[in-house]
GROMACS .gro file of C-alpha atoms in nm:
model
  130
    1UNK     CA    1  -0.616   0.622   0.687
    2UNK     CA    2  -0.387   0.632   1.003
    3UNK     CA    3  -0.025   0.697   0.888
    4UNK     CA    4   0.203   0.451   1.079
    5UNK     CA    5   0.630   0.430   1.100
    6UNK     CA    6   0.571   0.079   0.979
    7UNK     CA    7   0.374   0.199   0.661
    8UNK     CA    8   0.624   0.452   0.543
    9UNK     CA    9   0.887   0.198   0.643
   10UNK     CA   10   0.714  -0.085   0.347
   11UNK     CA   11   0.671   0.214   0.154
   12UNK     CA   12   1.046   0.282   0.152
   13UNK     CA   13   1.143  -0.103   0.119
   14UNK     CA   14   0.937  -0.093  -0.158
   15UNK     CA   15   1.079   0.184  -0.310
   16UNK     CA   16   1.474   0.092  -0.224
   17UNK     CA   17   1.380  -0.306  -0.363
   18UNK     CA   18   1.274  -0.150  -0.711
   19UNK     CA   19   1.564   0.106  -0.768
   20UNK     CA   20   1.777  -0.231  -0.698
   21UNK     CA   21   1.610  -0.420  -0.910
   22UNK     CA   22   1.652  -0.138  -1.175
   23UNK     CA   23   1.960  -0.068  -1.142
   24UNK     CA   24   1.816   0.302  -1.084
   25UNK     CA   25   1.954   0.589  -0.886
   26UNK     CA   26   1.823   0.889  -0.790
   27UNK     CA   27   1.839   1.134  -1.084
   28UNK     CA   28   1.876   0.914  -1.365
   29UNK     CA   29   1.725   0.973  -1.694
   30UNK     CA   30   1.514   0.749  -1.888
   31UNK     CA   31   1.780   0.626  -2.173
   32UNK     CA   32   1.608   0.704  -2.559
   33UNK     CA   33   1.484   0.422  -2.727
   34UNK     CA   34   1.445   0.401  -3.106
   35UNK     CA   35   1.061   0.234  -3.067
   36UNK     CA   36   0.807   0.499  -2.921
   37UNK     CA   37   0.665   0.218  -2.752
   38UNK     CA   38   0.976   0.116  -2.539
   39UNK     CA   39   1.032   0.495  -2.478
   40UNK     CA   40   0.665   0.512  -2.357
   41UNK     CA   41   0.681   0.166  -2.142
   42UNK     CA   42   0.995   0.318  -1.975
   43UNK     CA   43   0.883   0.675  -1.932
   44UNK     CA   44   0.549   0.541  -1.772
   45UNK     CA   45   0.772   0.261  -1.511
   46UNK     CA   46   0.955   0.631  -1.475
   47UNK     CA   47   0.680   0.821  -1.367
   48UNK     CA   48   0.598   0.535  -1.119
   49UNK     CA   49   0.875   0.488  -0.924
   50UNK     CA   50   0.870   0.902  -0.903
   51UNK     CA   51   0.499   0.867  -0.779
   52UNK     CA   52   0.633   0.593  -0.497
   53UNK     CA   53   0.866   0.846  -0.420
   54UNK     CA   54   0.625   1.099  -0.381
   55UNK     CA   55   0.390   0.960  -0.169
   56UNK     CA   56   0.678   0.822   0.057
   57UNK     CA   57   0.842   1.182   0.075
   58UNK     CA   58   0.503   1.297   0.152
   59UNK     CA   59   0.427   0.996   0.402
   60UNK     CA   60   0.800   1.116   0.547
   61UNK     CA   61   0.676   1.473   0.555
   62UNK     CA   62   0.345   1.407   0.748
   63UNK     CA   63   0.563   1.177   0.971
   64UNK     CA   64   0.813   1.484   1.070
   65UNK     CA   65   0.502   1.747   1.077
   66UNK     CA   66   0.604   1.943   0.756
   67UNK     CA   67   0.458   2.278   0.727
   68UNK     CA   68   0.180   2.311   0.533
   69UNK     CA   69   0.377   2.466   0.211
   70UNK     CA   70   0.609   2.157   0.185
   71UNK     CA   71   0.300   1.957   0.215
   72UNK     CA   72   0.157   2.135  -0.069
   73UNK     CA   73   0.424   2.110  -0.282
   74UNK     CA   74   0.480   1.744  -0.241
   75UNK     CA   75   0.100   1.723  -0.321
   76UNK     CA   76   0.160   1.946  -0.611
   77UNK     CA   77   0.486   1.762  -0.770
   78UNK     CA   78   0.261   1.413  -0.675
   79UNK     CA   79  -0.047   1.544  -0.924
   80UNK     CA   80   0.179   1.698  -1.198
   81UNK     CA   81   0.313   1.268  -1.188
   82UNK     CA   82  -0.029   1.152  -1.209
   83UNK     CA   83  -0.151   1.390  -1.482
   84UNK     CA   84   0.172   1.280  -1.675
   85UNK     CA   85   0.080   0.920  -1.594
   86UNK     CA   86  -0.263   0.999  -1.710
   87UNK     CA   87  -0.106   1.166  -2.074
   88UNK     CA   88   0.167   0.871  -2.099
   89UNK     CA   89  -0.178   0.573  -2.078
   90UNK     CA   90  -0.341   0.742  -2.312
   91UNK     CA   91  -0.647   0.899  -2.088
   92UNK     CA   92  -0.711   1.320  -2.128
   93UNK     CA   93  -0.716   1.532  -1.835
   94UNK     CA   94  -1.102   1.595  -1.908
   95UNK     CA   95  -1.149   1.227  -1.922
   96UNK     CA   96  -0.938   1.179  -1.612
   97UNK     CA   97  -1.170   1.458  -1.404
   98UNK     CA   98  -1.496   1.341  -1.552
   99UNK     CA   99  -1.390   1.007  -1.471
  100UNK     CA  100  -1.273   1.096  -1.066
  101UNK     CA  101  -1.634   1.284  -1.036
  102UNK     CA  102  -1.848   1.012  -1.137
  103UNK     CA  103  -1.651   0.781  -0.924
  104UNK     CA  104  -1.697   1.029  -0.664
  105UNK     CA  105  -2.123   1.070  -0.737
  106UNK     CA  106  -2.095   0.684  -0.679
  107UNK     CA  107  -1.951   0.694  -0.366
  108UNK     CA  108  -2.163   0.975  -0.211
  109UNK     CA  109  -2.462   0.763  -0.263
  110UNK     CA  110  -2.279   0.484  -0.041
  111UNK     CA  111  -2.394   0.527   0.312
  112UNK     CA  112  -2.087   0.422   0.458
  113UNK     CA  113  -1.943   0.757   0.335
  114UNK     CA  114  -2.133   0.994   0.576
  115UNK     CA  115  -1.782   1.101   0.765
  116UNK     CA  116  -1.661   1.239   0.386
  117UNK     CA  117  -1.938   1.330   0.267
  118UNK     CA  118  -1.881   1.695   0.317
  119UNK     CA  119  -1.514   1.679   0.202
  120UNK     CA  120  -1.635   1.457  -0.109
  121UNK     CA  121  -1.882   1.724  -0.221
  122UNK     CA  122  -1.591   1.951  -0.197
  123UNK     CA  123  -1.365   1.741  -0.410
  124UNK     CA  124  -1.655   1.717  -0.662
  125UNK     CA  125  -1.786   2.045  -0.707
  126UNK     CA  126  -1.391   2.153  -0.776
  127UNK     CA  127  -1.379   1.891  -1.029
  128UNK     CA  128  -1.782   2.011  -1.154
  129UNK     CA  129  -1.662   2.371  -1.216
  130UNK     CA  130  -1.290   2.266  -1.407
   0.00000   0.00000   0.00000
């Protein structure tokens, strides 16, 4: 996927038409709730927008040729997200990695895959030994 100034652009429209629509700033705190269901509907919305954010800082990072260790640790704060994400819907981190390398044995036997296949295998035998 070719990263464009227009992408990162909707990706930040996106991001700035939520945070209006919330009323949200950066920084704020999800409010507690006396239902653990309202508190877990507005952590999860939470941990959205942050993962929006995330892959537009990283899109903005890529954009401005980052070094590698601000790449990494925009990747790193964007998986901590989705493994939060993962907790707050209910789905284990063994279920969430079993889950990515079947989806990933499914694609390898695609042919249309052969320019990833190498990097897929990668991806899956990391997953494999976890």
């Amino acid at each position: 996927m070719q990263i464009t100034v227009e992408k990162i652009s909707v990706l930040w429209y996106t991001i700035l038409l939520h945070k209006q629509k919330t009323g949200r700033k950066e920084g704020d705190t999800v409010p507690e709730k006396s239902f653990d269901v309202a508190r877990n509907i507005r952590m999860t919305q939470e941990l959205q927008c942050q993962m929006l954010s995330q892959v537009a800082d990283l899109f903005t990072a890529m954009h401005n040729n980052a070094s590698k260790a601000e790449q990494t640790e925009l990747l790193a704060k964007l998986e901590i997200s989705l493994r939060l994400l993962a907790g707050r819907l209910g789905i284990s981190q063994d279920g969430l990695s079993r889950k990515a390398a079947m989806t990933l044995k499914a694609a390898l036997v695609q042919e249309d895959v052969s320019a990833w296949k190498s990097d897929l295998l990668t991806v899956l035998h990391e997953l494999e030994e976890t």
